[in-house]
PDB file of C-alpha atoms in Angstrom:
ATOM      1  CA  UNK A   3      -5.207 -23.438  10.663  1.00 55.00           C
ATOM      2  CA  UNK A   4      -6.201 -21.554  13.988  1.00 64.00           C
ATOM      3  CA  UNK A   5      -9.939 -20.518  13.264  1.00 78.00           C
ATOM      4  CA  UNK A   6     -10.240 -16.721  14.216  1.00 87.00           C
ATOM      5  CA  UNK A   7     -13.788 -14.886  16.140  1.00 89.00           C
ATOM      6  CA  UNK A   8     -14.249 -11.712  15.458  1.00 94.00           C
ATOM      7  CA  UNK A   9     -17.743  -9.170  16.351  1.00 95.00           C
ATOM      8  CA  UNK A  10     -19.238  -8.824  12.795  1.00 95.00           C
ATOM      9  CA  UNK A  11     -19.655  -5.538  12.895  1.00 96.00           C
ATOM     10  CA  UNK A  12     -18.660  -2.006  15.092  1.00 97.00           C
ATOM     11  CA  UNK A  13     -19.603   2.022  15.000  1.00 97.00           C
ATOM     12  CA  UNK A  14     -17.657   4.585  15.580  1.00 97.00           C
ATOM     13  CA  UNK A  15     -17.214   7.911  14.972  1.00 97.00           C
ATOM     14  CA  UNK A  16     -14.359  10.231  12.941  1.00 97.00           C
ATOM     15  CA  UNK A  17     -11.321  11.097  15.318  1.00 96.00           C
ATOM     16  CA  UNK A  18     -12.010   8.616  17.749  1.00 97.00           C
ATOM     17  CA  UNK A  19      -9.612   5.527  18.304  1.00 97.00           C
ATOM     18  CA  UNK A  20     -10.921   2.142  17.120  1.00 98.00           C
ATOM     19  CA  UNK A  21      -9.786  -1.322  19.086  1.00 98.00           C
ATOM     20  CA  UNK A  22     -11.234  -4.733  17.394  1.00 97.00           C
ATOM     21  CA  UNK A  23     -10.435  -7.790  19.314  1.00 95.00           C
ATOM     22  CA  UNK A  24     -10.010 -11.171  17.618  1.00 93.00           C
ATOM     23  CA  UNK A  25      -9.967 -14.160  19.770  1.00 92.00           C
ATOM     24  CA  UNK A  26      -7.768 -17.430  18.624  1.00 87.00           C
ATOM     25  CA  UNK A  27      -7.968 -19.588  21.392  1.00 83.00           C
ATOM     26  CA  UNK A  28      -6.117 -22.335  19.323  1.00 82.00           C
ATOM     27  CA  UNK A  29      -2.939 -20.559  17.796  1.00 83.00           C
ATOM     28  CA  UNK A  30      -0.366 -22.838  16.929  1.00 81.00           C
ATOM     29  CA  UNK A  31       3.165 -21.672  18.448  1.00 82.00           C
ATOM     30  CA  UNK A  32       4.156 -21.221  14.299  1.00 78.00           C
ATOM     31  CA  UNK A  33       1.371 -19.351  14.046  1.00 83.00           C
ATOM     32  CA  UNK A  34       1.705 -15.502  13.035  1.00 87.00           C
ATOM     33  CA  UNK A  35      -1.490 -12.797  13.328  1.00 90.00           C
ATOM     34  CA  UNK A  36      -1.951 -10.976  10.222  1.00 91.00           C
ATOM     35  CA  UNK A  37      -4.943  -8.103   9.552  1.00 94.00           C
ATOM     36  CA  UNK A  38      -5.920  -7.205   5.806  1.00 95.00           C
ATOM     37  CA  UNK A  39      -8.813  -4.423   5.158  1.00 97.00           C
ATOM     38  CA  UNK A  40     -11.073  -4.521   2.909  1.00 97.00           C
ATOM     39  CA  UNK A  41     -13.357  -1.698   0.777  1.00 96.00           C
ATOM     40  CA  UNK A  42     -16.344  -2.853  -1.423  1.00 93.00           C
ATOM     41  CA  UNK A  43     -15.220  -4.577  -4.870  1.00 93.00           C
ATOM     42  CA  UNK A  44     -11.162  -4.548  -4.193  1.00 95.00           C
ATOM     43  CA  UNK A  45      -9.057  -7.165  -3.265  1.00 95.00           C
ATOM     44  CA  UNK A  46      -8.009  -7.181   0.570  1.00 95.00           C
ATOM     45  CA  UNK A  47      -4.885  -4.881   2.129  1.00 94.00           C
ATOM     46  CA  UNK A  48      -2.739  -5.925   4.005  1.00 92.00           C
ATOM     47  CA  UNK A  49      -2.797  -3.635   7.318  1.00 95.00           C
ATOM     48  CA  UNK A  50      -0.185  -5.349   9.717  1.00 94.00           C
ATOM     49  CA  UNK A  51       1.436  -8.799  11.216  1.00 91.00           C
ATOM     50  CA  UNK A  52       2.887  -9.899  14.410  1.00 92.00           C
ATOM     51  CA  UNK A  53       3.889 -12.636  16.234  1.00 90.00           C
ATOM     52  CA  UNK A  54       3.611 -11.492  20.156  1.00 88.00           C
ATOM     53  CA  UNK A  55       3.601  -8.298  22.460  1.00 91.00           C
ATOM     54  CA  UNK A  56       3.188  -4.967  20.289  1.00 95.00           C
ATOM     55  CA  UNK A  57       3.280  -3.900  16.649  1.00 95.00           C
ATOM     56  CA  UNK A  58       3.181  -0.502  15.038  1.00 96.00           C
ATOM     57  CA  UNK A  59       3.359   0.898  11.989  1.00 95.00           C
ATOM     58  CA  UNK A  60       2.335   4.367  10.505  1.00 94.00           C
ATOM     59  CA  UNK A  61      -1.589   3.174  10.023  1.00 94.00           C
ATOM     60  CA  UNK A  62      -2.327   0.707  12.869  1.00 97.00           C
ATOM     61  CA  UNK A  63      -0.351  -1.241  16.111  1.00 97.00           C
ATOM     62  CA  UNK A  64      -1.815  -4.536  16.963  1.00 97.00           C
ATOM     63  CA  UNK A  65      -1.504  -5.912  20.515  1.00 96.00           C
ATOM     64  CA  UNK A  66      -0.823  -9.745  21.210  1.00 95.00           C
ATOM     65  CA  UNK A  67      -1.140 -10.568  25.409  1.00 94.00           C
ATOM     66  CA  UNK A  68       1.379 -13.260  26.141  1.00 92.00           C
ATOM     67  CA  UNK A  69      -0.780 -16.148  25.932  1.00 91.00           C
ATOM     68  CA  UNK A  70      -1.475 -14.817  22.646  1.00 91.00           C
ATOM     69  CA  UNK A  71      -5.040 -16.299  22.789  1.00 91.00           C
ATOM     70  CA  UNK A  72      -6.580 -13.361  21.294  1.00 92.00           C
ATOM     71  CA  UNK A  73      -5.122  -9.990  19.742  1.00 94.00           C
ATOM     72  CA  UNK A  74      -6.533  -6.344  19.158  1.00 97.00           C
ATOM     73  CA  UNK A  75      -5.857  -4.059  15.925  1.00 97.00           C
ATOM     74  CA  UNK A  76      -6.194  -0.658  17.296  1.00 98.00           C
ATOM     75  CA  UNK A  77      -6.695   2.228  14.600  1.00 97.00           C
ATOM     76  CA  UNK A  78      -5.693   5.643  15.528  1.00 95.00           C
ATOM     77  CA  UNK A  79      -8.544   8.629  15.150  1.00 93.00           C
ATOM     78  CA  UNK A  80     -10.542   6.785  12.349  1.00 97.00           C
ATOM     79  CA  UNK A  81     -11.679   8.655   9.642  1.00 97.00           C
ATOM     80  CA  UNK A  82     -14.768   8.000   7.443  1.00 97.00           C
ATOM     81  CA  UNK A  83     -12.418   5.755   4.205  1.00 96.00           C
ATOM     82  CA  UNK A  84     -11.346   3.760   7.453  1.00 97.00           C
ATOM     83  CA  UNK A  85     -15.024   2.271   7.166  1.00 98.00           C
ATOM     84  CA  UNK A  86     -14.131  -1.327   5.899  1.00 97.00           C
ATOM     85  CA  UNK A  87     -14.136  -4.793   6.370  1.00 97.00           C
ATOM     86  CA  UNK A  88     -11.448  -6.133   8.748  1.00 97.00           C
ATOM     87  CA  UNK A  89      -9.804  -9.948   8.588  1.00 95.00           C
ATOM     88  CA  UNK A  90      -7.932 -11.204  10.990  1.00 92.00           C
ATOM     89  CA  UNK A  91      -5.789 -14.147  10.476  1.00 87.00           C
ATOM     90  CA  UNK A  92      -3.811 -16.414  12.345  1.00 83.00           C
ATOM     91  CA  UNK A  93      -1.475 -18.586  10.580  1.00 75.00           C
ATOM     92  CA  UNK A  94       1.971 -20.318   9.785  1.00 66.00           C
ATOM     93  CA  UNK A  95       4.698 -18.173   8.250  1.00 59.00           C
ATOM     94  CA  UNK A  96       5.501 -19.751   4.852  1.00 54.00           C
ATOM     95  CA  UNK A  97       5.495 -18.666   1.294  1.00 45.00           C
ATOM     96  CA  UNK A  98       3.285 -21.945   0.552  1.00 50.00           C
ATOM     97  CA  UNK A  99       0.962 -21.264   3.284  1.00 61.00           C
ATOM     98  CA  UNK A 100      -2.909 -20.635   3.021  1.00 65.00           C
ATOM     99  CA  UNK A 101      -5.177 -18.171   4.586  1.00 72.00           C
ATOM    100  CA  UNK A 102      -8.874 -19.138   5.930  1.00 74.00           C
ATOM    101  CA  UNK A 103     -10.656 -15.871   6.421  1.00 80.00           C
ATOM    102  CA  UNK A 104     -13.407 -15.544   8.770  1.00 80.00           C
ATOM    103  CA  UNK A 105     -16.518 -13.092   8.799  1.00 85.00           C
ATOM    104  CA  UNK A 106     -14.395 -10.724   9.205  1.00 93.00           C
ATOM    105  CA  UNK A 107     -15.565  -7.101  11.122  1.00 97.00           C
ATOM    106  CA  UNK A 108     -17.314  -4.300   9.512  1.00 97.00           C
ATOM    107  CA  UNK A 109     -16.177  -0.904  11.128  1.00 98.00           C
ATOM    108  CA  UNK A 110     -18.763   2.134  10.087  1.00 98.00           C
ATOM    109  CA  UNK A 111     -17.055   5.461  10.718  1.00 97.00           C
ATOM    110  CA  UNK A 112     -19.839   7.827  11.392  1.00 97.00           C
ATOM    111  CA  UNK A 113     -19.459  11.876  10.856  1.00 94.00           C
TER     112      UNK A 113
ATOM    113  CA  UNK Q  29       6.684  -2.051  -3.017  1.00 63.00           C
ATOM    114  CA  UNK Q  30       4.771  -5.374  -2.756  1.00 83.00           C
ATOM    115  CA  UNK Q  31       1.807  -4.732  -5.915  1.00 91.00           C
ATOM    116  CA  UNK Q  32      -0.297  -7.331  -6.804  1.00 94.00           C
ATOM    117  CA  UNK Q  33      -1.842  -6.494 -10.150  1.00 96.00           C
ATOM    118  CA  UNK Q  34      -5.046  -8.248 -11.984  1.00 97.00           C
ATOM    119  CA  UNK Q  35      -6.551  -7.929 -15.695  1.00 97.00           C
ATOM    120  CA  UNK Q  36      -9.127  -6.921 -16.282  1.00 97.00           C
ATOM    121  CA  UNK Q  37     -10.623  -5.240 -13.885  1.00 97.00           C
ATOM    122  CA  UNK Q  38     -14.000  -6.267 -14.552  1.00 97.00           C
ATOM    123  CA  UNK Q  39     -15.537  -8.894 -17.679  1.00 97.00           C
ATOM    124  CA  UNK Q  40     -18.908  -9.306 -18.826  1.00 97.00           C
ATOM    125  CA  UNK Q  41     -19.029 -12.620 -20.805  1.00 96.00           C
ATOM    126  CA  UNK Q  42     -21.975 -14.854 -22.181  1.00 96.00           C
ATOM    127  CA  UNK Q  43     -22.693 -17.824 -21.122  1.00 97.00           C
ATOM    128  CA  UNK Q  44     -20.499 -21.272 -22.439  1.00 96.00           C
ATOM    129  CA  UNK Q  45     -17.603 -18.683 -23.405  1.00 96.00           C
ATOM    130  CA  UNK Q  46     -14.417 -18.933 -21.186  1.00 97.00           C
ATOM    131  CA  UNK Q  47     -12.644 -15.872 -19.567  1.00 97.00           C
ATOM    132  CA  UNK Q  48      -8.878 -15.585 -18.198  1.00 97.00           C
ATOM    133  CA  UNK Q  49      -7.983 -13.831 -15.623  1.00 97.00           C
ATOM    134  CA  UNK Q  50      -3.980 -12.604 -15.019  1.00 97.00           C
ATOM    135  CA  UNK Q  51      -2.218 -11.957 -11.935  1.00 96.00           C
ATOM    136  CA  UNK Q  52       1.123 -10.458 -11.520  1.00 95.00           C
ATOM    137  CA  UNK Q  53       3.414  -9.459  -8.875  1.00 92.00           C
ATOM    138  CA  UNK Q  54       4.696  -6.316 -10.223  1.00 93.00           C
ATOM    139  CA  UNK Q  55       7.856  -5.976  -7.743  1.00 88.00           C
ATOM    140  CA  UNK Q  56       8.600  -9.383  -6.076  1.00 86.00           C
ATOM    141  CA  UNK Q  57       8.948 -12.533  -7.490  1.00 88.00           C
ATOM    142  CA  UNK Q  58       5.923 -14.928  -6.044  1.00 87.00           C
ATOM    143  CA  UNK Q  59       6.787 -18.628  -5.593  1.00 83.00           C
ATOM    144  CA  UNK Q  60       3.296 -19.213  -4.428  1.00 87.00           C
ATOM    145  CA  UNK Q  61      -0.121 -17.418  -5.877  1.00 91.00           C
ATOM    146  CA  UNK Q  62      -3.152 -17.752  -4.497  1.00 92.00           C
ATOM    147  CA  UNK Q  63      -6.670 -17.681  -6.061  1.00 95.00           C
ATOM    148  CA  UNK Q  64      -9.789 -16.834  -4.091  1.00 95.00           C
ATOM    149  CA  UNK Q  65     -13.441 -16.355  -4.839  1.00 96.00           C
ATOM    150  CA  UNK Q  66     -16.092 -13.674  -3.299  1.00 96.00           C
ATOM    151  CA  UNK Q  67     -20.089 -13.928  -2.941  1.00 94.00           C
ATOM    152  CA  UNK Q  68     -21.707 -10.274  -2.644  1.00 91.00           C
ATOM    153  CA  UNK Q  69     -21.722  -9.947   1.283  1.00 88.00           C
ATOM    154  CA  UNK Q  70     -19.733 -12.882   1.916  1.00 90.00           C
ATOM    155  CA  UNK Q  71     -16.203 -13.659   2.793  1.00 90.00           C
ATOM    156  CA  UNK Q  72     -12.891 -14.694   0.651  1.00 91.00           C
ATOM    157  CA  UNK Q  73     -13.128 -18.202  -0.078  1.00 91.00           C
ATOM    158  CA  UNK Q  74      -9.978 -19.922  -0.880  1.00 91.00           C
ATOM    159  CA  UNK Q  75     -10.091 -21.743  -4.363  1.00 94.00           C
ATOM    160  CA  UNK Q  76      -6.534 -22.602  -5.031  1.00 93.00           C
ATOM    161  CA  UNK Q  77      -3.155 -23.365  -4.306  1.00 90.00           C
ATOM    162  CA  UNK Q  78      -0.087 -22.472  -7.414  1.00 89.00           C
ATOM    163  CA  UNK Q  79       3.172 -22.805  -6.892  1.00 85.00           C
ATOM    164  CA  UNK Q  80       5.766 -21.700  -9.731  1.00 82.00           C
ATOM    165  CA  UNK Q  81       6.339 -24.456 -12.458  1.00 81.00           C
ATOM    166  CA  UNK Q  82       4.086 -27.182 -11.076  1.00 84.00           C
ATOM    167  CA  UNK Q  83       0.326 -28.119 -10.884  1.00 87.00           C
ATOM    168  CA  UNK Q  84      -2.190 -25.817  -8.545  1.00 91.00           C
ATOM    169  CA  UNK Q  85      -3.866 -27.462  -5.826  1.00 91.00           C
ATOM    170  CA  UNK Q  86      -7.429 -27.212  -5.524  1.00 93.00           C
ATOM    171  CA  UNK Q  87      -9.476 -26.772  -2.335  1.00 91.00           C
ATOM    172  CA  UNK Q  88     -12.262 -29.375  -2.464  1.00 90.00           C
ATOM    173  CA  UNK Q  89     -15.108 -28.709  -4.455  1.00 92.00           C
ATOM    174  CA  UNK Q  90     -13.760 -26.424  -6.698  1.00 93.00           C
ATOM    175  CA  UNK Q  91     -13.261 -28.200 -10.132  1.00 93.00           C
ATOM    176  CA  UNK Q  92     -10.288 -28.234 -11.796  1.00 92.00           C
ATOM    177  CA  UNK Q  93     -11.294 -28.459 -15.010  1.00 94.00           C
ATOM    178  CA  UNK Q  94     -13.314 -25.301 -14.872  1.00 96.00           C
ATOM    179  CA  UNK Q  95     -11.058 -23.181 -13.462  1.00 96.00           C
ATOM    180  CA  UNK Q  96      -7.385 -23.619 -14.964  1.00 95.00           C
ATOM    181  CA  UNK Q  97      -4.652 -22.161 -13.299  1.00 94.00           C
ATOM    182  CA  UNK Q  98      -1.420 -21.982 -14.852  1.00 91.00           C
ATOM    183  CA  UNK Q  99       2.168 -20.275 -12.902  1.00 88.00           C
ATOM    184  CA  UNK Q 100       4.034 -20.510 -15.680  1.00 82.00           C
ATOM    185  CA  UNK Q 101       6.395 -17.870 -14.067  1.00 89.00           C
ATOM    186  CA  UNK Q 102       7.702 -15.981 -10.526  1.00 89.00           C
ATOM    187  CA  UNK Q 103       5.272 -13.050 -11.384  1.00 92.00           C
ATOM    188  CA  UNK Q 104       2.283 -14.402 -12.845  1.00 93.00           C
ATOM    189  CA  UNK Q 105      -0.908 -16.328 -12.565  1.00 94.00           C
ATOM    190  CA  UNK Q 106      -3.502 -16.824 -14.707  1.00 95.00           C
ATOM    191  CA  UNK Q 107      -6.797 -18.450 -13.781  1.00 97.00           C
ATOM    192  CA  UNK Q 108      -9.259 -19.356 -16.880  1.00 97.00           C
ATOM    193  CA  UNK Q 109     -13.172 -19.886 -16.629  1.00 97.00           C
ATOM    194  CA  UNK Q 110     -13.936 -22.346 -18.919  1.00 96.00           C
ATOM    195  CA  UNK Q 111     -17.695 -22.795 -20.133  1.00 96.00           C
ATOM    196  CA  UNK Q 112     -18.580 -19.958 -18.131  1.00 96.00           C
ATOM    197  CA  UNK Q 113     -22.022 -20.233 -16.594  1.00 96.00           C
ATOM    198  CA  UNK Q 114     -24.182 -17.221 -15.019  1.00 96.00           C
ATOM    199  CA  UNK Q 115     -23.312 -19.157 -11.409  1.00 95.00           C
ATOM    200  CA  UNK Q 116     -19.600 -18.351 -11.891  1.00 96.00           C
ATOM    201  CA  UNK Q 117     -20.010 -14.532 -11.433  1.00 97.00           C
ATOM    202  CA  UNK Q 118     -18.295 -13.466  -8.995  1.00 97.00           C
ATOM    203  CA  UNK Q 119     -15.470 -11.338  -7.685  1.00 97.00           C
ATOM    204  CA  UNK Q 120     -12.182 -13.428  -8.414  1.00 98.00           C
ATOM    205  CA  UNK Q 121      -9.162 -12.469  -6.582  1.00 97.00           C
ATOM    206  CA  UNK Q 122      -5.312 -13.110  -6.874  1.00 96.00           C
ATOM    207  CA  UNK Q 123      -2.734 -13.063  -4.000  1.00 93.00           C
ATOM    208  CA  UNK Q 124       0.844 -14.125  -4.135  1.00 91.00           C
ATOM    209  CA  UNK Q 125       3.492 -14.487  -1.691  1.00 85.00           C
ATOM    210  CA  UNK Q 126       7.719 -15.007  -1.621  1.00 74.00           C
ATOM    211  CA  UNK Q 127       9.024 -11.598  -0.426  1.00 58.00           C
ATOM    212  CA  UNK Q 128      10.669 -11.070   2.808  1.00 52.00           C
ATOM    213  CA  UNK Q 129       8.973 -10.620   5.252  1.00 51.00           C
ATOM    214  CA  UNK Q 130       6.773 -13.267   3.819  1.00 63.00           C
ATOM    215  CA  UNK Q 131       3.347 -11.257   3.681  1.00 79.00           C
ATOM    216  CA  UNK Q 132       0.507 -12.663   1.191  1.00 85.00           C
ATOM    217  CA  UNK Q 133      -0.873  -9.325  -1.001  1.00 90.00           C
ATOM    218  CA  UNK Q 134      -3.643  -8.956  -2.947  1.00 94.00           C
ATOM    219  CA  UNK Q 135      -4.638  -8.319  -6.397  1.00 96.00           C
ATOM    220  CA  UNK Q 136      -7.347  -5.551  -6.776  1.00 97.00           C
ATOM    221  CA  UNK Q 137      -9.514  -8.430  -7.546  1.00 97.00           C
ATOM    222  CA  UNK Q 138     -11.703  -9.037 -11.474  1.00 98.00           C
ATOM    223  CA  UNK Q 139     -15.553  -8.639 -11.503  1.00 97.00           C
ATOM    224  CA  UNK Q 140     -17.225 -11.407 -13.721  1.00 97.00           C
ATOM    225  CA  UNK Q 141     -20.556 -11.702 -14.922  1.00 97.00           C
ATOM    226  CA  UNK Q 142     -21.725 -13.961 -17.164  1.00 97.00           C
ATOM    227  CA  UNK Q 143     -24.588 -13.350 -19.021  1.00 96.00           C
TER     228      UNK Q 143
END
């Protein structure tokens, strides 16, 4: 299991666009990038996955550079509910597979 | 699509007294659920391994005679606390995985305190 570094925390403030960088200098070439969110006292949610270059979906994209080292969860024009705990993962696609979360990143969204 | 449900929600138990917890996948059918653990300001920690119809596999020192997992089916997981102790509060929470693309989701987790 590729062990993830992540900053433990970040500010921002509503409306402007949030970029987190995770660094996994020893990702496994199996090894897909997965980012879950989490509030106080609920379970975490899933956010996005991907495997190499760019991902987007209707709440985040997530960048992955070729060497795929490291990778970046960017949040469009955060709001104040986008303050959270973010995970990102690294790990083998499988339906047997486990998930080693890190410290994971607090984001505060300031008004 | 892609719920993860858990009951109850929250369970205040005295101490010596055992509690079950269920998970269900509402709208997949999960060959493998998960079963983590979380401190107050910590992160998930990983307690076990279930796979449909066969034993769960622990993560070391979790004991598996204290916490009993059973998969008795695709869509649910139940984890029991027996002889409950004021040490096992904590926030227990269920994921569970098998849909395409294969994604883990979460339960919305189960607060426990034992008195």
């Amino acid at each position: 299991l590729a062990k993830t570094t992540q900053p433990i925390s970040m500010d921002s403030y509503e409306g402007q666009e949030v970029n987190i960088t995770c660094s996994h200098n020893n990702i496994a070439t199996n090894d897909y990038i997965t980012w879950y969110q989490q509030f106080p006292s609920q379970g975490p949610r899933f956010i996005i996955q991907g495997y190499k270059t760019k991902v987007t979906n209707e709440v985040a994209s997530l960048f992955i550079p070729a060497d795929r080292k490291s990778s970046t969860l960017s949040l469009p024009r955060v709001s104040l509910s986008d303050t959270a705990v973010y995970y990102c993962l690294a790990h083998v696609s499988g339906s047997a597979r486990q998930l080693t979360f890190g410290s994971g990143t607090q984001l505060t969204v300031l008004p | 699509g892609a719920v993860v449900s858990q009951h109850p929600s929250r369970v205040i138990c005295k101490s010596g007294t055992s509690v079950k917890i269920e998970c269900r996948s509402l709208d997949f059918q999960a060959t493998t659920m998960f079963w983590y653990r979380q401190f107050p300001k910590q992160s998930l920690m990983l307690m076990a391994t279930s796979n449909e119809g066969s034993k769960a596999t622990y993560e070391q020192g979790v004991e598996k005679d204290k916490f009993l997992i059973n998969h008795a089916s695709l869509t649910l997981s139940t984890l029991t606390v027996t002889s409950a102790h004021p040490e096992d509060s904590s926030f227990y929470i269920c994921s569970a995985s098998g849909g395409t693309p294969d994604t883990q989701y979460f339960g919305p987790g189960t607060r426990l305190t034992v008195l």
